Amino acid sequence: MKLTWHRRRVHLRHPFSIARRRDERSTERTALLVAIEHEGRVGLGEAAPSAYYHQTLDSSEAALAGAASMLAGPREPLGLDRGEEHDPLAFDAILDPIAARFPGESAALAAIDGALHDLAGKLLGVPVWKLLGLDARRAPLTSFTIGIDELDVIARKVAEAAEFPILKVKVGTDQDDAVLATIRRAAPDKTLRVDANCAFGSHDVLERCRALARYGVELIEQPTPAGAHDALPSVRSAGLAPIFADESCVGATGVLACAGAFDGINIKLSKCGGIRRAVAMIHAARAAGLRVMLGCMVETSVGIAAAAHLAPLADYVDLDGHLVLADDPFGGIGGAGGRLTLGDRPGLGVAPSGAAEPGATLHG
Ligand code: MG
């Protein structure tokens, strides 16, 4: 199998801020797109490295370069005899040695996992959701995210998001009350979810969540920093809204630690390492009595599609990363009105939406 990758710069429709990066306003993002070729078929994946999880484009590319040489040979690192072919459907046999060699590079691993699933679907002629044994009709609608901004800009964003019945609102500033009042005025009947991105402390989390809950929120995500969970049982017992972990729940080993402090977890492929590991997290979450949300970074339709095919397993879906882009280079996964498209096209079901960016080069 031949693994290659390239960087692709994409632009956001609106500058985007969250509580953890209040003084940063993102206007663009570099997507890291991965291709795995086998017997004339090409599977696509995407890495969305996050500085919060100590990943960069460079560290992701270093992991991809290592993985490319492991897949191309010599065969020994994968435990196969020299000359023996890799089976592209043997996901764990391929992914486990790569994960062991690059343990911090979950975003790169997710890209390889996504590309393998896309490739497998194309080789077998089935969409990934079918490969996973799921019923596409059970996929919940996705929310659409409203980032931290000035009140007049927020009102404009809410008006532009009229087609989306569920909004996820970034909170965690001293303007939370005004932000939610503004959104509720513009969207009195929409389902609202809020995400504080670690902004509250143990001393004020109950009061801050109580203030948010007054606006009728469906759930509250990551109110306090990762690991700072001591006050969360009292927030849960106040019965304000279900409390979800995001930054507090990175991979499968973090799931059980969330039981007791949280009602649910937000699973992102770039955090956990892809579809294969996300499924393991979902099973762990169900066993621990936790609800499941699927989330994302700002990603093109390639990265979002990999998560979208798992949507039938989730209670809540927050897969809007491609919808905030002005120039998504891929399409096929939908999202209009919050409805993601899980169609019958083989693999992830995504295709280029335009000509390749001039100067884009393949590496590996
Ligand atoms: Mg979050």
Tab-separated table of C-alpha atoms and ligand atoms in Angstrom:
chain	number	residue	atom	x	y	z
A	1	MET	CA	0.000	0.000	0.000
A	2	LYS	CA	1.223	3.479	-0.840
A	3	LEU	CA	0.517	6.296	1.618
A	4	THR	CA	0.893	9.924	0.470
A	5	TRP	CA	-0.287	13.258	1.863
A	6	HIS	CA	-0.451	16.953	1.118
A	7	ARG	CA	-1.308	20.207	2.893
A	8	ARG	CA	-4.278	22.202	1.736
A	9	ARG	CA	-5.136	25.678	3.055
A	10	VAL	CA	-8.841	26.309	3.614
A	11	HIS	CA	-10.656	29.441	4.791
A	12	LEU	CA	-13.439	29.977	7.326
A	13	ARG	CA	-16.613	31.848	6.451
A	14	HIS	CA	-16.319	33.812	9.730
A	15	PRO	CA	-13.393	34.288	12.145
A	16	PHE	CA	-13.807	31.783	14.993
A	17	SER	CA	-12.982	32.017	18.746
A	18	ILE	CA	-13.542	29.805	21.803
A	19	ALA	CA	-12.994	30.374	25.550
A	20	ARG	CA	-9.708	28.427	25.639
A	21	ARG	CA	-8.267	30.619	22.866
A	22	ARG	CA	-10.185	33.825	23.559
A	23	ASP	CA	-7.480	36.100	22.116
A	24	GLU	CA	-7.080	34.046	18.924
A	25	ARG	CA	-9.427	34.437	15.996
A	26	SER	CA	-8.966	31.709	13.399
A	27	THR	CA	-9.633	32.717	9.819
A	28	GLU	CA	-7.987	29.811	8.027
A	29	ARG	CA	-6.778	26.306	8.644
A	30	THR	CA	-4.350	23.959	6.919
A	31	ALA	CA	-5.915	20.597	6.195
A	32	LEU	CA	-3.618	17.584	6.030
A	33	LEU	CA	-5.085	15.211	3.460
A	34	VAL	CA	-3.934	11.608	3.266
A	35	ALA	CA	-4.327	9.087	0.450
A	36	ILE	CA	-3.725	5.315	0.617
A	37	GLU	CA	-3.511	3.534	-2.715
A	38	HIS	CA	-3.967	-0.187	-3.186
A	39	GLU	CA	-4.650	-2.116	-6.390
A	40	GLY	CA	-5.690	1.038	-8.259
A	41	ARG	CA	-8.142	2.260	-5.599
A	42	VAL	CA	-7.482	5.318	-3.437
A	43	GLY	CA	-8.820	5.873	0.077
A	44	LEU	CA	-8.862	9.408	1.532
A	45	GLY	CA	-8.377	10.551	5.111
A	46	GLU	CA	-7.686	13.810	6.944
A	47	ALA	CA	-5.568	14.769	9.939
A	48	ALA	CA	-6.679	17.743	12.070
A	49	PRO	CA	-3.770	18.149	14.511
A	50	SER	CA	-4.457	20.230	17.621
A	51	ALA	CA	-1.902	22.253	19.588
A	52	TYR	CA	-4.010	21.579	22.715
A	53	TYR	CA	-3.159	17.871	22.305
A	54	HIS	CA	0.518	18.684	21.523
A	55	GLN	CA	0.215	18.001	17.795
A	56	THR	CA	1.362	20.129	14.853
A	57	LEU	CA	1.270	19.750	11.088
A	58	ASP	CA	4.970	18.844	11.255
A	59	SER	CA	4.533	16.202	13.945
A	60	SER	CA	1.586	14.725	12.020
A	61	GLU	CA	3.645	14.613	8.845
A	62	ALA	CA	6.515	12.905	10.660
A	63	ALA	CA	4.065	10.210	11.805
A	64	LEU	CA	2.643	9.900	8.289
A	65	ALA	CA	6.158	9.521	6.862
A	66	GLY	CA	6.888	6.751	9.360
A	67	ALA	CA	3.574	5.069	8.598
A	68	ALA	CA	4.210	5.335	4.848
A	69	SER	CA	7.481	3.451	5.183
A	70	MET	CA	5.846	0.836	7.445
A	71	LEU	CA	3.118	0.263	4.831
A	72	ALA	CA	5.498	0.261	1.855
A	73	GLY	CA	8.008	-2.085	3.482
A	74	PRO	CA	10.181	-3.422	4.889
A	75	ARG	CA	7.417	-5.580	6.293
A	76	GLU	CA	9.052	-6.423	9.625
A	77	PRO	CA	7.630	-3.481	11.599
A	78	LEU	CA	4.135	-4.787	10.931
A	79	GLY	CA	5.102	-8.315	11.923
A	80	LEU	CA	4.790	-9.733	8.417
A	81	ASP	CA	7.349	-11.698	6.470
A	82	ARG	CA	9.144	-9.806	3.743
A	83	GLY	CA	7.159	-10.037	0.533
A	84	GLU	CA	3.867	-10.745	2.278
A	85	GLU	CA	1.078	-8.380	1.157
A	86	HIS	CA	-0.743	-6.146	3.622
A	87	ASP	CA	-4.444	-6.886	3.830
A	88	PRO	CA	-6.112	-3.445	3.619
A	89	LEU	CA	-9.151	-4.808	5.480
A	90	ALA	CA	-7.074	-5.942	8.483
A	91	PHE	CA	-7.454	-2.541	10.175
A	92	ASP	CA	-5.984	-3.386	13.571
A	93	ALA	CA	-3.007	-5.272	12.102
A	94	ILE	CA	-2.136	-2.096	10.184
A	95	LEU	CA	-3.090	0.553	12.761
A	96	ASP	CA	-1.853	-0.937	16.041
A	97	PRO	CA	1.891	-0.909	15.160
A	98	ILE	CA	1.572	2.657	13.818
A	99	ALA	CA	-0.215	3.784	16.999
A	100	ALA	CA	2.461	2.089	19.118
A	101	ARG	CA	5.250	3.872	17.234
A	102	PHE	CA	3.574	7.316	17.283
A	103	PRO	CA	1.526	7.295	20.497
A	104	GLY	CA	0.812	11.050	20.642
A	105	GLU	CA	-0.183	11.416	16.996
A	106	SER	CA	-3.882	10.584	17.154
A	107	ALA	CA	-4.715	13.057	14.358
A	108	ALA	CA	-2.333	11.356	11.910
A	109	LEU	CA	-3.626	7.949	13.027
A	110	ALA	CA	-7.221	9.118	12.421
A	111	ALA	CA	-6.260	10.151	8.883
A	112	ILE	CA	-4.757	6.715	8.167
A	113	ASP	CA	-7.776	4.992	9.764
A	114	GLY	CA	-10.162	7.131	7.683
A	115	ALA	CA	-8.259	6.427	4.467
A	116	LEU	CA	-8.283	2.684	5.220
A	117	HIS	CA	-12.047	2.730	5.794
A	118	ASP	CA	-12.602	4.718	2.576
A	119	LEU	CA	-10.359	2.277	0.697
A	120	ALA	CA	-12.076	-0.779	2.209
A	121	GLY	CA	-15.496	0.579	1.254
A	122	LYS	CA	-14.317	1.202	-2.297
A	123	LEU	CA	-12.752	-2.275	-2.579
A	124	LEU	CA	-15.969	-3.917	-1.304
A	125	GLY	CA	-18.365	-1.519	-3.055
A	126	VAL	CA	-20.175	-0.459	0.136
A	127	PRO	CA	-20.411	2.797	2.114
A	128	VAL	CA	-18.521	2.882	5.413
A	129	TRP	CA	-21.713	2.990	7.523
A	130	LYS	CA	-22.738	-0.308	5.943
A	131	LEU	CA	-19.255	-1.759	6.453
A	132	LEU	CA	-19.762	-0.936	10.157
A	133	GLY	CA	-23.154	-2.652	10.242
A	134	LEU	CA	-25.129	0.533	10.910
A	135	ASP	CA	-28.516	1.901	9.851
A	136	ALA	CA	-28.024	5.305	8.180
A	137	ARG	CA	-31.566	6.335	9.098
A	138	ARG	CA	-30.582	6.413	12.768
A	139	ALA	CA	-28.114	9.310	12.320
A	140	PRO	CA	-29.150	12.328	14.452
A	141	LEU	CA	-29.084	15.852	12.992
A	142	THR	CA	-25.876	17.804	13.479
A	143	SER	CA	-25.717	21.022	15.436
A	144	PHE	CA	-24.190	24.180	13.963
A	145	THR	CA	-21.618	26.067	16.054
A	146	ILE	CA	-21.767	29.749	16.972
A	147	GLY	CA	-18.308	30.896	18.179
A	148	ILE	CA	-17.507	33.642	20.678
A	149	ASP	CA	-17.984	37.066	19.125
A	150	GLU	CA	-19.497	40.541	19.521
A	151	LEU	CA	-23.257	40.488	20.122
A	152	ASP	CA	-24.203	42.064	16.797
A	153	VAL	CA	-22.033	39.551	14.925
A	154	ILE	CA	-23.592	36.687	16.906
A	155	ALA	CA	-27.086	37.910	16.005
A	156	ARG	CA	-26.049	37.967	12.330
A	157	LYS	CA	-24.536	34.458	12.544
A	158	VAL	CA	-27.719	33.100	14.136
A	159	ALA	CA	-29.776	34.640	11.330
A	160	GLU	CA	-27.435	33.067	8.740
A	161	ALA	CA	-27.816	29.706	10.521
A	162	ALA	CA	-31.615	29.801	10.155
A	163	GLU	CA	-31.663	26.398	8.411
A	164	PHE	CA	-30.098	24.597	11.410
A	165	PRO	CA	-32.535	23.458	14.119
A	166	ILE	CA	-29.767	22.827	16.673
A	167	LEU	CA	-27.132	25.415	17.628
A	168	LYS	CA	-24.016	24.775	19.695
A	169	VAL	CA	-23.008	28.010	21.400
A	170	LYS	CA	-19.464	28.663	22.583
A	171	VAL	CA	-19.588	30.230	26.059
A	172	GLY	CA	-17.161	30.907	28.893
A	173	THR	CA	-16.768	34.704	28.901
A	174	ASP	CA	-18.369	37.377	31.102
A	175	GLN	CA	-20.792	37.959	28.214
A	176	ASP	CA	-22.483	34.532	28.446
A	177	ASP	CA	-25.772	35.937	29.683
A	178	ALA	CA	-25.943	38.584	26.941
A	179	VAL	CA	-24.899	36.050	24.274
A	180	LEU	CA	-27.623	33.574	25.210
A	181	ALA	CA	-30.224	36.322	25.562
A	182	THR	CA	-29.308	37.518	22.047
A	183	ILE	CA	-29.524	34.011	20.597
A	184	ARG	CA	-32.768	33.177	22.383
A	185	ARG	CA	-34.334	36.382	21.034
A	186	ALA	CA	-33.335	35.401	17.482
A	187	ALA	CA	-34.087	31.684	17.882
A	188	PRO	CA	-36.676	31.186	20.643
A	189	ASP	CA	-37.510	27.585	19.735
A	190	LYS	CA	-34.184	26.121	18.623
A	191	THR	CA	-32.372	23.448	20.575
A	192	LEU	CA	-29.324	25.085	22.163
A	193	ARG	CA	-26.215	23.298	23.400
A	194	VAL	CA	-23.429	25.199	25.143
A	195	ASP	CA	-19.686	24.495	25.268
A	196	ALA	CA	-17.530	26.321	27.830
A	197	ASN	CA	-14.197	24.807	26.697
A	198	CYS	CA	-12.838	24.533	30.299
A	199	ALA	CA	-13.667	28.171	31.202
A	200	PHE	CA	-15.254	27.747	34.656
A	201	GLY	CA	-13.613	26.993	38.012
A	202	SER	CA	-14.717	24.670	40.804
A	203	HIS	CA	-15.797	27.734	42.814
A	204	ASP	CA	-18.174	29.180	40.198
A	205	VAL	CA	-19.151	26.283	37.920
A	206	LEU	CA	-22.501	25.620	39.611
A	207	GLU	CA	-23.526	29.281	39.459
A	208	ARG	CA	-22.324	29.683	35.850
A	209	CYS	CA	-24.112	26.521	34.684
A	210	ARG	CA	-27.275	27.595	36.502
A	211	ALA	CA	-27.167	30.896	34.585
A	212	LEU	CA	-26.748	29.043	31.262
A	213	ALA	CA	-29.552	26.591	32.053
A	214	ARG	CA	-32.020	29.466	32.454
A	215	TYR	CA	-31.999	29.733	28.659
A	216	GLY	CA	-33.168	26.147	28.252
A	217	VAL	CA	-30.029	24.331	27.079
A	218	GLU	CA	-30.012	20.694	26.008
A	219	LEU	CA	-26.533	19.993	27.402
A	220	ILE	CA	-23.455	21.715	28.846
A	221	GLU	CA	-20.064	20.694	27.469
A	222	GLN	CA	-16.744	20.810	29.332
A	223	PRO	CA	-17.563	23.427	31.987
A	224	THR	CA	-14.260	23.046	33.912
A	225	PRO	CA	-10.684	22.191	32.847
A	226	ALA	CA	-9.729	18.589	32.085
A	227	GLY	CA	-9.106	16.775	35.373
A	228	ALA	CA	-10.812	19.489	37.474
A	229	HIS	CA	-13.943	17.435	38.078
A	230	ASP	CA	-14.440	17.794	41.839
A	231	ALA	CA	-17.401	20.202	41.580
A	232	LEU	CA	-19.145	18.437	38.699
A	233	PRO	CA	-21.167	15.924	40.774
A	234	SER	CA	-22.895	18.869	42.490
A	235	VAL	CA	-23.647	20.431	39.082
A	236	ARG	CA	-25.096	17.123	37.879
A	237	SER	CA	-27.216	16.677	40.992
A	238	ALA	CA	-28.641	20.178	40.476
A	239	GLY	CA	-30.360	18.699	37.413
A	240	LEU	CA	-29.674	21.692	35.150
A	241	ALA	CA	-28.755	19.818	31.965
A	242	PRO	CA	-26.605	16.792	31.047
A	243	ILE	CA	-22.868	17.560	31.461
A	244	PHE	CA	-20.557	16.367	28.673
A	245	ALA	CA	-16.785	15.810	28.612
A	246	ASP	CA	-14.695	16.902	25.647
A	247	GLU	CA	-11.196	17.989	26.707
A	248	SER	CA	-11.604	15.607	29.704
A	249	CYS	CA	-12.056	12.554	27.468
A	250	VAL	CA	-9.366	12.044	24.841
A	251	GLY	CA	-9.227	8.304	24.137
A	252	ALA	CA	-10.697	4.955	25.199
A	253	THR	CA	-8.689	4.876	28.433
A	254	GLY	CA	-10.314	8.157	29.496
A	255	VAL	CA	-13.903	6.988	29.178
A	256	LEU	CA	-14.324	5.189	32.501
A	257	ALA	CA	-12.777	8.130	34.391
A	258	CYS	CA	-15.651	10.285	33.105
A	259	ALA	CA	-18.359	8.131	34.664
A	260	GLY	CA	-19.644	9.821	37.817
A	261	ALA	CA	-18.471	13.318	36.846
A	262	PHE	CA	-20.222	13.490	33.458
A	263	ASP	CA	-23.416	12.334	31.757
A	264	GLY	CA	-21.762	11.868	28.373
A	265	ILE	CA	-18.611	12.237	26.294
A	266	ASN	CA	-17.765	14.046	23.081
A	267	ILE	CA	-15.756	11.717	20.814
A	268	LYS	CA	-13.620	13.239	18.063
A	269	LEU	CA	-11.673	11.102	15.618
A	270	SER	CA	-8.645	13.390	15.731
A	271	LYS	CA	-8.500	13.018	19.540
A	272	CYS	CA	-8.910	9.250	19.712
A	273	GLY	CA	-7.229	8.080	16.483
A	274	GLY	CA	-10.055	7.336	14.067
A	275	ILE	CA	-13.183	5.274	13.451
A	276	ARG	CA	-11.744	2.043	14.856
A	277	ARG	CA	-10.898	3.618	18.212
A	278	ALA	CA	-14.064	5.726	18.301
A	279	VAL	CA	-16.139	2.531	18.108
A	280	ALA	CA	-14.189	1.159	21.101
A	281	MET	CA	-14.911	4.402	23.005
A	282	ILE	CA	-18.609	4.180	22.168
A	283	HIS	CA	-18.800	0.631	23.547
A	284	ALA	CA	-16.912	1.711	26.689
A	285	ALA	CA	-19.229	4.700	27.102
A	286	ARG	CA	-22.349	2.539	26.780
A	287	ALA	CA	-20.975	0.075	29.346
A	288	ALA	CA	-20.327	2.995	31.731
A	289	GLY	CA	-23.806	4.457	31.231
A	290	LEU	CA	-22.515	7.527	29.395
A	291	ARG	CA	-24.220	9.190	26.457
A	292	VAL	CA	-22.286	9.723	23.237
A	293	MET	CA	-21.709	12.833	21.153
A	294	LEU	CA	-19.643	12.886	17.966
A	295	GLY	CA	-17.655	16.086	17.502
A	296	CYS	CA	-15.025	17.473	15.161
A	297	MET	CA	-12.402	20.115	14.515
A	298	VAL	CA	-12.593	22.537	11.601
A	299	GLU	CA	-12.075	19.940	8.858
A	300	THR	CA	-12.905	19.417	5.199
A	301	SER	CA	-15.640	16.992	4.164
A	302	VAL	CA	-13.059	14.171	4.164
A	303	GLY	CA	-12.450	14.376	7.924
A	304	ILE	CA	-16.100	15.071	8.720
A	305	ALA	CA	-17.305	12.151	6.590
A	306	ALA	CA	-15.238	9.654	8.581
A	307	ALA	CA	-17.061	10.729	11.765
A	308	ALA	CA	-20.420	11.084	10.026
A	309	HIS	CA	-20.477	7.388	9.125
A	310	LEU	CA	-20.505	6.664	12.894
A	311	ALA	CA	-23.446	9.001	13.500
A	312	PRO	CA	-26.032	6.177	13.767
A	313	LEU	CA	-24.192	5.097	16.968
A	314	ALA	CA	-24.391	8.552	18.579
A	315	ASP	CA	-27.025	10.308	20.688
A	316	TYR	CA	-25.822	13.780	19.650
A	317	VAL	CA	-23.926	14.912	16.572
A	318	ASP	CA	-21.780	18.029	16.242
A	319	LEU	CA	-20.200	17.545	12.822
A	320	ASP	CA	-20.233	20.980	11.247
A	321	GLY	CA	-16.499	21.511	10.621
A	322	HIS	CA	-16.983	21.463	6.843
A	323	LEU	CA	-20.013	23.762	7.002
A	324	VAL	CA	-17.985	26.653	8.439
A	325	LEU	CA	-15.539	26.554	5.496
A	326	ALA	CA	-15.850	28.988	2.603
A	327	ASP	CA	-13.844	26.737	0.277
A	328	ASP	CA	-14.245	23.073	1.253
A	329	PRO	CA	-12.256	21.236	-1.447
A	330	PHE	CA	-14.529	18.180	-1.083
A	331	GLY	CA	-18.256	17.517	-1.006
A	332	GLY	CA	-20.698	14.655	-0.678
A	333	ILE	CA	-21.511	14.573	3.019
A	334	GLY	CA	-24.267	17.184	2.989
A	335	GLY	CA	-25.251	19.018	6.160
A	336	ALA	CA	-28.003	21.342	4.877
A	337	GLY	CA	-30.568	21.828	7.608
A	338	GLY	CA	-28.342	19.748	9.889
A	339	ARG	CA	-28.877	16.553	7.905
A	340	LEU	CA	-25.688	14.720	6.965
A	341	THR	CA	-25.800	12.529	3.867
A	342	LEU	CA	-25.023	8.865	4.431
A	343	GLY	CA	-25.666	7.650	0.913
A	344	ASP	CA	-24.811	4.511	-1.018
A	345	ARG	CA	-21.553	5.646	-2.589
A	346	PRO	CA	-18.708	3.279	-1.642
A	347	GLY	CA	-16.307	4.310	1.107
A	348	LEU	CA	-16.674	7.719	2.749
A	349	GLY	CA	-18.734	9.028	-0.175
A	350	VAL	CA	-16.707	12.217	-0.679
A	351	ALA	CA	-15.324	13.632	-3.927
A	352	PRO	CA	-13.341	16.746	-4.908
A	353	SER	CA	-15.595	19.777	-5.250
A	354	GLY	CA	-13.188	21.684	-7.550
A	355	ALA	CA	-9.842	21.646	-9.265
A	356	ALA	CA	-6.784	20.854	-7.159
A	357	GLU	CA	-5.092	23.843	-5.549
A	358	PRO	CA	-2.197	25.086	-7.733
A	359	GLY	CA	1.106	24.027	-6.251
A	360	ALA	CA	-0.380	21.256	-4.100
A	361	THR	CA	2.231	18.528	-3.902
A	362	LEU	CA	2.170	14.955	-2.753
A	363	HIS	CA	4.762	13.677	-0.305
A	364	GLY	CA	5.679	10.321	1.073
B	1	MG	MG	-15.968	21.007	22.845
